[in-house]
PDB file of C-alpha atoms and ligand atoms in Angstrom:
ATOM      1  CA  MET A   1     223.282  69.692 241.472  1.00 72.00           C
ATOM      2  CA  THR A   2     224.074  71.340 238.297  1.00 94.00           C
ATOM      3  CA  ALA A   3     224.554  74.692 239.342  1.00 98.00           C
ATOM      4  CA  ILE A   4     223.431  77.832 237.049  1.00 98.00           C
ATOM      5  CA  ARG A   5     226.028  79.962 235.738  1.00 98.00           C
ATOM      6  CA  MET A   6     225.959  83.570 236.357  1.00 98.00           C
ATOM      7  CA  ASP A   7     226.737  84.832 232.758  1.00 98.00           C
ATOM      8  CA  GLY A   8     228.939  87.834 233.471  1.00 98.00           C
ATOM      9  CA  ARG A   9     229.150  88.760 229.640  1.00 98.00           C
ATOM     10  CA  ALA A  10     226.238  88.642 228.446  1.00 98.00           C
ATOM     11  CA  LEU A  11     224.887  90.546 231.255  1.00 98.00           C
ATOM     12  CA  ALA A  12     227.924  93.341 230.906  1.00 98.00           C
ATOM     13  CA  ALA A  13     227.258  93.494 227.593  1.00 98.00           C
ATOM     14  CA  LYS A  14     223.371  94.784 228.561  1.00 98.00           C
ATOM     15  CA  LEU A  15     224.386  97.015 231.467  1.00 98.00           C
ATOM     16  CA  ARG A  16     227.607  98.569 229.067  1.00 98.00           C
ATOM     17  CA  ALA A  17     224.933  99.445 226.243  1.00 98.00           C
ATOM     18  CA  GLU A  18     222.355 101.206 228.773  1.00 98.00           C
ATOM     19  CA  VAL A  19     225.307 103.006 229.398  1.00 98.00           C
ATOM     20  CA  ALA A  20     225.989 104.474 225.823  1.00 98.00           C
ATOM     21  CA  ASP A  21     222.149 104.622 225.886  1.00 98.00           C
ATOM     22  CA  ASP A  22     223.182 106.747 229.220  1.00 97.00           C
ATOM     23  CA  VAL A  23     226.390 108.846 228.008  1.00 98.00           C
ATOM     24  CA  ARG A  24     224.080 110.406 224.867  1.00 98.00           C
ATOM     25  CA  ALA A  25     221.027 111.233 226.671  1.00 97.00           C
ATOM     26  CA  PHE A  26     223.538 112.733 228.993  1.00 96.00           C
ATOM     27  CA  GLY A  27     224.374 114.795 225.945  1.00 95.00           C
ATOM     28  CA  GLU A  28     227.745 115.880 227.029  1.00 96.00           C
ATOM     29  CA  PRO A  29     231.439 114.563 226.941  1.00 97.00           C
ATOM     30  CA  VAL A  30     232.368 111.995 229.146  1.00 98.00           C
ATOM     31  CA  CYS A  31     235.538 111.578 229.070  1.00 98.00           C
ATOM     32  CA  LEU A  32     237.930 108.703 231.474  1.00 98.00           C
ATOM     33  CA  ALA A  33     241.709 108.740 231.956  1.00 99.00           C
ATOM     34  CA  THR A  34     243.782 106.003 232.567  1.00 98.00           C
ATOM     35  CA  ILE A  35     247.721 106.158 233.856  1.00 98.00           C
ATOM     36  CA  LEU A  36     249.210 102.403 233.708  1.00 98.00           C
ATOM     37  CA  VAL A  37     253.270 102.495 234.267  1.00 98.00           C
ATOM     38  CA  GLY A  38     255.625  99.786 233.450  1.00 98.00           C
ATOM     39  CA  ASP A  39     255.222  96.681 231.770  1.00 97.00           C
ATOM     40  CA  ASP A  40     253.524  94.110 233.264  1.00 96.00           C
ATOM     41  CA  PRO A  41     251.442  92.400 230.442  1.00 95.00           C
ATOM     42  CA  ALA A  42     248.060  91.560 232.231  1.00 93.00           C
ATOM     43  CA  SER A  43     247.487  95.484 233.682  1.00 97.00           C
ATOM     44  CA  HIS A  44     248.442  96.913 229.287  1.00 98.00           C
ATOM     45  CA  VAL A  45     245.535  94.117 228.975  1.00 96.00           C
ATOM     46  CA  TYR A  46     243.341  94.752 230.991  1.00 96.00           C
ATOM     47  CA  VAL A  47     243.728  99.441 230.328  1.00 98.00           C
ATOM     48  CA  GLY A  48     242.917  98.028 226.685  1.00 98.00           C
ATOM     49  CA  LYS A  49     240.378  96.977 227.271  1.00 97.00           C
ATOM     50  CA  LYS A  50     239.344  99.412 229.316  1.00 98.00           C
ATOM     51  CA  HIS A  51     239.885 101.849 226.660  1.00 98.00           C
ATOM     52  CA  GLU A  52     238.157  99.629 223.985  1.00 98.00           C
ATOM     53  CA  ALA A  53     234.657  99.717 226.688  1.00 98.00           C
ATOM     54  CA  SER A  54     235.280 103.195 226.478  1.00 98.00           C
ATOM     55  CA  HIS A  55     234.831 104.067 222.730  1.00 98.00           C
ATOM     56  CA  GLU A  56     232.307 102.079 222.516  1.00 98.00           C
ATOM     57  CA  ALA A  57     230.462 103.559 225.145  1.00 98.00           C
ATOM     58  CA  GLY A  58     230.750 106.853 223.296  1.00 98.00           C
ATOM     59  CA  ILE A  59     233.272 106.946 226.421  1.00 98.00           C
ATOM     60  CA  GLU A  60     236.050 109.538 225.348  1.00 98.00           C
ATOM     61  CA  SER A  61     239.488 108.420 227.065  1.00 97.00           C
ATOM     62  CA  ARG A  62     242.113 109.009 227.366  1.00 98.00           C
ATOM     63  CA  ASP A  63     245.500 106.475 227.398  1.00 98.00           C
ATOM     64  CA  HIS A  64     248.856 107.505 230.331  1.00 98.00           C
ATOM     65  CA  ARG A  65     251.269 104.746 229.838  1.00 98.00           C
ATOM     66  CA  LEU A  66     254.820 105.516 231.645  1.00 98.00           C
ATOM     67  CA  PRO A  67     257.564 103.267 231.917  1.00 98.00           C
ATOM     68  CA  GLY A  68     258.831 101.413 234.813  1.00 98.00           C
ATOM     69  CA  ASP A  69     261.337 103.903 235.507  1.00 98.00           C
ATOM     70  CA  THR A  70     259.594 107.081 235.865  1.00 98.00           C
ATOM     71  CA  SER A  71     259.621 108.646 239.326  1.00 98.00           C
ATOM     72  CA  GLU A  72     256.921 108.363 241.396  1.00 98.00           C
ATOM     73  CA  SER A  73     256.767 112.782 241.738  1.00 98.00           C
ATOM     74  CA  ASP A  74     256.168 112.171 237.882  1.00 98.00           C
ATOM     75  CA  VAL A  75     253.550 110.271 238.219  1.00 98.00           C
ATOM     76  CA  LEU A  76     252.448 113.198 240.828  1.00 98.00           C
ATOM     77  CA  ASP A  77     252.392 115.399 238.895  1.00 98.00           C
ATOM     78  CA  LEU A  78     250.107 113.629 235.520  1.00 98.00           C
ATOM     79  CA  VAL A  79     247.792 113.060 238.668  1.00 99.00           C
ATOM     80  CA  ALA A  80     247.222 116.415 239.326  1.00 98.00           C
ATOM     81  CA  GLN A  81     247.150 117.611 235.850  1.00 98.00           C
ATOM     82  CA  LEU A  82     244.253 115.246 235.132  1.00 98.00           C
ATOM     83  CA  ASN A  83     242.950 116.428 238.112  1.00 98.00           C
ATOM     84  CA  ALA A  84     242.604 119.971 236.998  1.00 98.00           C
ATOM     85  CA  ASP A  85     241.457 119.502 233.150  1.00 98.00           C
ATOM     86  CA  GLU A  86     238.294 120.257 233.471  1.00 97.00           C
ATOM     87  CA  GLU A  87     237.640 117.362 230.722  1.00 97.00           C
ATOM     88  CA  VAL A  88     238.385 114.756 232.485  1.00 98.00           C
ATOM     89  CA  ASP A  89     236.029 113.176 234.452  1.00 98.00           C
ATOM     90  CA  GLY A  90     236.549 110.180 235.635  1.00 98.00           C
ATOM     91  CA  ILE A  91     240.434 108.839 236.815  1.00 98.00           C
ATOM     92  CA  LEU A  92     242.160 105.489 236.977  1.00 98.00           C
ATOM     93  CA  VAL A  93     245.900 104.579 237.642  1.00 98.00           C
ATOM     94  CA  GLN A  94     246.282 101.205 236.930  1.00 98.00           C
ATOM     95  CA  LEU A  95     247.398  98.418 239.927  1.00 97.00           C
ATOM     96  CA  PRO A  96     250.146  97.279 240.714  1.00 96.00           C
ATOM     97  CA  LEU A  97     252.144 100.055 240.202  1.00 98.00           C
ATOM     98  CA  PRO A  98     256.351  99.718 240.797  1.00 98.00           C
ATOM     99  CA  ASP A  99     257.426  98.991 243.574  1.00 97.00           C
ATOM    100  CA  HIS A 100     260.047 102.077 244.550  1.00 97.00           C
ATOM    101  CA  MET A 101     256.462 104.164 244.638  1.00 98.00           C
ATOM    102  CA  ASP A 102     253.949 104.422 247.567  1.00 98.00           C
ATOM    103  CA  GLU A 103     250.775 103.406 245.985  1.00 98.00           C
ATOM    104  CA  PRO A 104     248.633 104.520 248.765  1.00 97.00           C
ATOM    105  CA  MET A 105     249.559 108.067 248.389  1.00 98.00           C
ATOM    106  CA  VAL A 106     249.337 107.915 244.308  1.00 98.00           C
ATOM    107  CA  LEU A 107     246.084 106.919 244.948  1.00 98.00           C
ATOM    108  CA  ARG A 108     245.193 109.765 247.611  1.00 98.00           C
ATOM    109  CA  ALA A 109     246.641 112.133 244.740  1.00 98.00           C
ATOM    110  CA  VAL A 110     243.504 111.181 242.088  1.00 98.00           C
ATOM    111  CA  ASP A 111     240.676 114.031 243.368  1.00 98.00           C
ATOM    112  CA  PRO A 112     238.020 112.065 244.560  1.00 98.00           C
ATOM    113  CA  ALA A 113     235.650 113.120 242.692  1.00 97.00           C
ATOM    114  CA  LYS A 114     237.615 111.729 240.050  1.00 98.00           C
ATOM    115  CA  ASP A 115     237.608 108.561 241.699  1.00 98.00           C
ATOM    116  CA  VAL A 116     236.604 105.628 239.115  1.00 98.00           C
ATOM    117  CA  ASP A 117     237.851 102.590 241.094  1.00 98.00           C
ATOM    118  CA  GLY A 118     236.228 104.115 244.427  1.00 98.00           C
ATOM    119  CA  PHE A 119     240.107 103.724 246.296  1.00 98.00           C
ATOM    120  CA  HIS A 120     240.404 107.477 247.852  1.00 98.00           C
ATOM    121  CA  PRO A 121     240.100 106.842 251.862  1.00 98.00           C
ATOM    122  CA  LEU A 122     237.219 109.119 251.467  1.00 98.00           C
ATOM    123  CA  ASN A 123     235.350 106.921 248.833  1.00 98.00           C
ATOM    124  CA  ALA A 124     235.958 104.371 251.012  1.00 98.00           C
ATOM    125  CA  GLY A 125     235.493 106.183 254.112  1.00 98.00           C
ATOM    126  CA  ARG A 126     232.163 106.726 252.197  1.00 97.00           C
ATOM    127  CA  LEU A 127     231.627 103.462 251.405  1.00 97.00           C
ATOM    128  CA  PHE A 128     232.032 102.385 254.952  1.00 97.00           C
ATOM    129  CA  LEU A 129     229.275 105.282 256.869  1.00 96.00           C
ATOM    130  CA  GLY A 130     226.376 104.074 254.048  1.00 94.00           C
ATOM    131  CA  GLU A 131     226.990 107.238 252.021  1.00 94.00           C
ATOM    132  CA  PRO A 132     228.616 105.818 248.587  1.00 95.00           C
ATOM    133  CA  LEU A 133     230.147 107.823 245.511  1.00 95.00           C
ATOM    134  CA  HIS A 134     232.337 105.806 243.951  1.00 97.00           C
ATOM    135  CA  VAL A 135     233.119 102.105 245.035  1.00 98.00           C
ATOM    136  CA  PRO A 136     234.854  99.946 243.222  1.00 98.00           C
ATOM    137  CA  ALA A 137     234.387  98.106 239.829  1.00 98.00           C
ATOM    138  CA  THR A 138     235.199  94.590 241.098  1.00 98.00           C
ATOM    139  CA  PRO A 139     232.508  94.393 244.378  1.00 98.00           C
ATOM    140  CA  LEU A 140     229.437  96.814 242.094  1.00 98.00           C
ATOM    141  CA  GLY A 141     229.907  94.044 239.783  1.00 98.00           C
ATOM    142  CA  ILE A 142     229.777  90.775 242.251  1.00 98.00           C
ATOM    143  CA  MET A 143     225.983  92.834 243.825  1.00 98.00           C
ATOM    144  CA  ALA A 144     224.944  93.074 240.206  1.00 98.00           C
ATOM    145  CA  LEU A 145     225.653  89.738 239.068  1.00 98.00           C
ATOM    146  CA  LEU A 146     224.174  88.639 242.656  1.00 98.00           C
ATOM    147  CA  ALA A 147     220.373  91.145 242.146  1.00 98.00           C
ATOM    148  CA  GLU A 148     220.126  89.909 238.031  1.00 98.00           C
ATOM    149  CA  TYR A 149     220.214  86.076 239.382  1.00 98.00           C
ATOM    150  CA  ASP A 150     217.521  87.681 242.725  1.00 98.00           C
ATOM    151  CA  VAL A 151     220.391  85.784 245.041  1.00 98.00           C
ATOM    152  CA  GLU A 152     218.719  87.125 248.488  1.00 98.00           C
ATOM    153  CA  LEU A 153     220.452  88.322 250.870  1.00 98.00           C
ATOM    154  CA  GLU A 154     218.854  90.374 253.524  1.00 98.00           C
ATOM    155  CA  GLY A 155     219.290  88.741 256.551  1.00 98.00           C
ATOM    156  CA  ARG A 156     221.142  85.606 254.894  1.00 98.00           C
ATOM    157  CA  ARG A 157     225.125  84.686 255.589  1.00 98.00           C
ATOM    158  CA  ALA A 158     227.556  85.262 253.059  1.00 99.00           C
ATOM    159  CA  VAL A 159     231.148  85.113 253.114  1.00 99.00           C
ATOM    160  CA  VAL A 160     233.904  86.649 251.250  1.00 99.00           C
ATOM    161  CA  ILE A 161     237.426  85.104 251.329  1.00 98.00           C
ATOM    162  CA  GLY A 162     240.362  87.953 251.146  1.00 98.00           C
ATOM    163  CA  ARG A 163     240.778  91.631 252.789  1.00 98.00           C
ATOM    164  CA  SER A 164     241.713  92.990 250.323  1.00 97.00           C
ATOM    165  CA  GLU A 165     240.896  97.100 249.500  1.00 97.00           C
ATOM    166  CA  ILE A 166     240.191  96.407 246.465  1.00 97.00           C
ATOM    167  CA  VAL A 167     237.852  93.433 246.088  1.00 98.00           C
ATOM    168  CA  GLY A 168     236.730  92.089 249.563  1.00 98.00           C
ATOM    169  CA  LYS A 169     236.914  94.850 251.961  1.00 98.00           C
ATOM    170  CA  PRO A 170     234.069  96.694 249.743  1.00 98.00           C
ATOM    171  CA  VAL A 171     232.290  94.263 249.102  1.00 98.00           C
ATOM    172  CA  ALA A 172     231.691  92.996 253.056  1.00 98.00           C
ATOM    173  CA  MET A 173     230.720  96.838 253.368  1.00 98.00           C
ATOM    174  CA  LEU A 174     227.884  96.246 249.929  1.00 98.00           C
ATOM    175  CA  LEU A 175     226.543  92.656 251.250  1.00 98.00           C
ATOM    176  CA  LEU A 176     226.632  94.716 254.961  1.00 98.00           C
ATOM    177  CA  ALA A 177     224.309  97.528 253.166  1.00 97.00           C
ATOM    178  CA  LYS A 178     221.963  94.798 251.925  1.00 98.00           C
ATOM    179  CA  HIS A 179     220.975  93.280 255.085  1.00 98.00           C
ATOM    180  CA  ALA A 180     223.343  90.458 254.531  1.00 98.00           C
ATOM    181  CA  THR A 181     225.011  88.297 257.765  1.00 98.00           C
ATOM    182  CA  VAL A 182     228.924  89.278 257.168  1.00 98.00           C
ATOM    183  CA  THR A 183     231.649  86.889 257.756  1.00 98.00           C
ATOM    184  CA  ILE A 184     235.421  88.114 256.277  1.00 98.00           C
ATOM    185  CA  CYS A 185     237.747  84.981 256.326  1.00 98.00           C
ATOM    186  CA  HIS A 186     241.185  85.155 254.773  1.00 98.00           C
ATOM    187  CA  SER A 187     244.740  83.877 255.209  1.00 97.00           C
ATOM    188  CA  ARG A 188     245.122  83.370 259.187  1.00 98.00           C
ATOM    189  CA  THR A 189     241.310  82.118 259.310  1.00 98.00           C
ATOM    190  CA  ARG A 190     241.038  78.844 261.476  1.00 98.00           C
ATOM    191  CA  ASP A 191     239.227  76.547 259.613  1.00 98.00           C
ATOM    192  CA  LEU A 192     237.803  78.549 256.421  1.00 98.00           C
ATOM    193  CA  ALA A 193     236.035  75.571 255.986  1.00 98.00           C
ATOM    194  CA  GLU A 194     233.455  76.013 258.511  1.00 98.00           C
ATOM    195  CA  HIS A 195     232.655  79.544 257.662  1.00 98.00           C
ATOM    196  CA  THR A 196     232.135  78.607 254.515  1.00 99.00           C
ATOM    197  CA  ARG A 197     230.031  75.706 255.084  1.00 98.00           C
ATOM    198  CA  ALA A 198     227.570  77.911 256.889  1.00 98.00           C
ATOM    199  CA  ALA A 199     227.645  80.214 254.179  1.00 99.00           C
ATOM    200  CA  ASP A 200     224.035  80.613 251.787  1.00 99.00           C
ATOM    201  CA  VAL A 201     226.723  83.483 249.492  1.00 99.00           C
ATOM    202  CA  LEU A 202     230.193  82.538 249.239  1.00 99.00           C
ATOM    203  CA  VAL A 203     232.703  85.777 247.821  1.00 99.00           C
ATOM    204  CA  ALA A 204     235.909  84.068 247.071  1.00 98.00           C
ATOM    205  CA  ALA A 205     238.809  86.806 246.694  1.00 98.00           C
ATOM    206  CA  ALA A 206     241.925  84.413 247.948  1.00 98.00           C
ATOM    207  CA  GLY A 207     243.737  84.888 244.327  1.00 97.00           C
ATOM    208  CA  ARG A 208     244.746  81.410 245.776  1.00 97.00           C
ATOM    209  CA  PRO A 209     243.586  79.077 242.769  1.00 97.00           C
ATOM    210  CA  GLY A 210     240.956  76.017 243.676  1.00 97.00           C
ATOM    211  CA  LEU A 211     240.736  77.265 246.993  1.00 98.00           C
ATOM    212  CA  VAL A 212     236.755  76.577 247.346  1.00 98.00           C
ATOM    213  CA  THR A 213     236.400  72.638 246.891  1.00 98.00           C
ATOM    214  CA  PRO A 214     233.096  71.608 246.867  1.00 98.00           C
ATOM    215  CA  ASP A 215     233.232  70.129 250.899  1.00 98.00           C
ATOM    216  CA  MET A 216     233.978  73.720 251.371  1.00 98.00           C
ATOM    217  CA  VAL A 217     230.316  74.341 249.856  1.00 98.00           C
ATOM    218  CA  LYS A 218     226.494  74.595 250.980  1.00 98.00           C
ATOM    219  CA  SER A 219     224.000  72.812 248.666  1.00 98.00           C
ATOM    220  CA  GLY A 220     222.648  75.235 246.866  1.00 98.00           C
ATOM    221  CA  ALA A 221     225.158  78.173 248.024  1.00 98.00           C
ATOM    222  CA  ALA A 222     225.364  81.451 245.685  1.00 99.00           C
ATOM    223  CA  VAL A 223     229.388  80.695 244.585  1.00 99.00           C
ATOM    224  CA  VAL A 224     230.686  84.016 243.116  1.00 98.00           C
ATOM    225  CA  ASP A 225     234.517  83.389 241.754  1.00 98.00           C
ATOM    226  CA  VAL A 226     236.661  86.280 241.876  1.00 98.00           C
ATOM    227  CA  GLY A 227     239.769  85.151 241.001  1.00 96.00           C
ATOM    228  CA  VAL A 228     242.183  85.893 238.508  1.00 93.00           C
ATOM    229  CA  ASN A 229     244.685  83.052 238.892  1.00 94.00           C
ATOM    230  CA  ARG A 230     247.092  82.621 235.670  1.00 92.00           C
ATOM    231  CA  THR A 231     248.263  79.264 235.626  1.00 91.00           C
ATOM    232  CA  LYS A 232     250.508  76.996 232.887  1.00 90.00           C
ATOM    233  CA  SER A 233     246.644  75.896 232.304  1.00 85.00           C
ATOM    234  CA  GLY A 234     245.589  79.449 232.049  1.00 90.00           C
ATOM    235  CA  LEU A 235     243.112  81.526 233.726  1.00 92.00           C
ATOM    236  CA  VAL A 236     241.596  80.076 236.589  1.00 96.00           C
ATOM    237  CA  GLY A 237     239.402  80.698 239.571  1.00 98.00           C
ATOM    238  CA  ASP A 238     239.240  80.642 243.001  1.00 98.00           C
ATOM    239  CA  VAL A 239     236.873  78.345 242.285  1.00 98.00           C
ATOM    240  CA  ASP A 240     237.313  74.543 241.813  1.00 98.00           C
ATOM    241  CA  PRO A 241     234.680  74.031 239.106  1.00 96.00           C
ATOM    242  CA  ALA A 242     233.606  70.291 241.057  1.00 98.00           C
ATOM    243  CA  VAL A 243     231.996  73.072 243.483  1.00 98.00           C
ATOM    244  CA  ALA A 244     229.192  73.443 240.043  1.00 98.00           C
ATOM    245  CA  GLU A 245     227.894  69.818 241.159  1.00 98.00           C
ATOM    246  CA  VAL A 246     226.809  71.776 245.190  1.00 98.00           C
ATOM    247  CA  ALA A 247     226.148  75.150 244.336  1.00 98.00           C
ATOM    248  CA  GLY A 248     222.878  76.328 243.477  1.00 98.00           C
ATOM    249  CA  LEU A 249     224.614  79.636 241.297  1.00 98.00           C
ATOM    250  CA  LEU A 250     228.731  79.811 240.312  1.00 98.00           C
ATOM    251  CA  SER A 251     229.773  82.945 238.199  1.00 98.00           C
ATOM    252  CA  PRO A 252     232.803  81.323 235.731  1.00 97.00           C
ATOM    253  CA  VAL A 253     236.293  82.636 235.128  1.00 97.00           C
ATOM    254  CA  PRO A 254     236.464  83.793 232.699  1.00 95.00           C
ATOM    255  CA  GLY A 255     233.244  85.056 231.338  1.00 97.00           C
ATOM    256  CA  GLY A 256     231.746  86.059 235.749  1.00 98.00           C
ATOM    257  CA  VAL A 257     232.949  88.632 237.338  1.00 98.00           C
ATOM    258  CA  GLY A 258     235.791  89.798 234.910  1.00 96.00           C
ATOM    259  CA  PRO A 259     233.856  91.599 232.234  1.00 97.00           C
ATOM    260  CA  MET A 260     231.212  92.933 234.714  1.00 98.00           C
ATOM    261  CA  THR A 261     234.296  95.056 235.883  1.00 98.00           C
ATOM    262  CA  ILE A 262     234.049  96.733 233.198  1.00 98.00           C
ATOM    263  CA  ALA A 263     230.578  97.392 232.832  1.00 98.00           C
ATOM    264  CA  MET A 264     231.342  99.006 235.578  1.00 98.00           C
ATOM    265  CA  LEU A 265     234.089 101.299 235.912  1.00 98.00           C
ATOM    266  CA  LEU A 266     231.771 102.310 232.287  1.00 98.00           C
ATOM    267  CA  ARG A 267     228.963 103.305 234.646  1.00 98.00           C
ATOM    268  CA  ASN A 268     230.903 104.708 237.043  1.00 98.00           C
ATOM    269  CA  THR A 269     233.035 107.220 234.694  1.00 98.00           C
ATOM    270  CA  LEU A 270     229.305 108.324 233.731  1.00 97.00           C
ATOM    271  CA  SER A 271     227.788 108.413 237.024  1.00 96.00           C
ATOM    272  CA  ALA A 272     231.295 111.027 238.298  1.00 97.00           C
ATOM    273  CA  ALA A 273     230.617 113.765 235.026  1.00 97.00           C
ATOM    274  CA  ARG A 274     227.260 114.059 236.957  1.00 95.00           C
ATOM    275  CA  TYR A 275     228.715 113.918 240.030  1.00 94.00           C
ATOM    276  CA  ARG A 276     230.971 116.510 238.500  1.00 91.00           C
ATOM    277  CA  ARG A 277     228.610 118.163 235.877  1.00 88.00           C
ATOM    278  CA  LEU A 278     225.433 118.314 237.517  1.00 86.00           C
ATOM    279  CA  GLY A 279     226.120 118.134 241.257  1.00 81.00           C
ATOM    280  CA  VAL A 280     224.155 114.877 240.884  1.00 75.00           C
ATOM    281  CA  ALA A 281     225.080 111.991 243.434  1.00 66.00           C
ATOM    282  CA  LEU A 282     223.715 108.422 242.308  1.00 59.00           C
ATOM    283  CA  PRO A 283     225.367 106.441 245.364  1.00 53.00           C
ATOM    284  CA  GLY A 284     227.166 102.740 244.909  1.00 48.00           C
ATOM    285  CA  SER A 285     226.740 103.520 241.189  1.00 44.00           C
TER     286      SER A 285
HETATM  287  N1  GUN B 301     244.834  96.406 239.160  1.00 87.32           N
HETATM  288  C1  GUN B 301     243.993  95.358 239.277  1.00 87.32           C
HETATM  289  N2  GUN B 301     241.645  95.697 239.319  1.00 87.32           N
HETATM  290  C2  GUN B 301     242.122  96.490 239.473  1.00 87.32           C
HETATM  291  C3  GUN B 301     240.961  97.395 239.243  1.00 87.32           C
HETATM  292  O1  GUN B 301     240.129  97.588 239.443  1.00 87.32           O
HETATM  293  N3  GUN B 301     241.715  98.988 239.230  1.00 87.32           N
HETATM  294  C4  GUN B 301     242.830  99.727 239.232  1.00 87.32           C
HETATM  295  N4  GUN B 301     243.073 100.010 238.792  1.00 87.32           N
HETATM  296  N5  GUN B 301     243.506  98.495 239.222  1.00 87.32           N
HETATM  297  C5  GUN B 301     243.249  97.094 238.952  1.00 87.32           C
END
């Protein structure tokens, strides 16, 4: 079997065009503010792409880039200023923050209504309770890819490798909300392959290049590769490309989940604007 490639670039382009239409129809300015502290080159690239995509979708953006030695209280002051700014609909603090900062504390400072990353504990709690407001963009992108390729979830076995707050935990909640039987595996899981071989849907978000090999995958399974591992040979996923010989569907790296994250961030930003200005919640979007 050679897996069908789940084309995140194509789907993301379609979704971004839809967001652009919806922003026009909304008729009021929509604004995303980002905060990036330090000089991590990958973060600068990601944030640059987020601004470019916002601009294309007709979303205004403010780009706050601060030196790596900025104090935590200065970052908290900026967050407070953006929270209070009526023109700002969404706030995104790019991670990782420098080591001298208490990352969870900074994320807790963002107004939950403007938390387009969905990282605030109140948004994480709402997702847990099945009443989502803002949901992290990468998990939303994974779910949109699975939906686009008609992957059935109800009653099926989904295995997530990775338990991060950004991907593993929230995607497990979203899969559960679609009535999948969900297993979360992680670095302490014994006999990982025993779990993954049972998966109809496998989401690899461990941050370990080539972790998932063909012998670990059930024939015909849908495999979503969330890995973004920068190696000497370039960007590689958590899934060995040879898995394409076993899987039914496979998302590539690059060109799978990555572009979906940005499309979903734009949707979250429009959703935050609607929610704040109209009091209308669009659950999970
Ligand atoms: N760093 C890596 N992924 C993300 C993300 O989705 N949002 C933010 N804010 N930072 C990240």
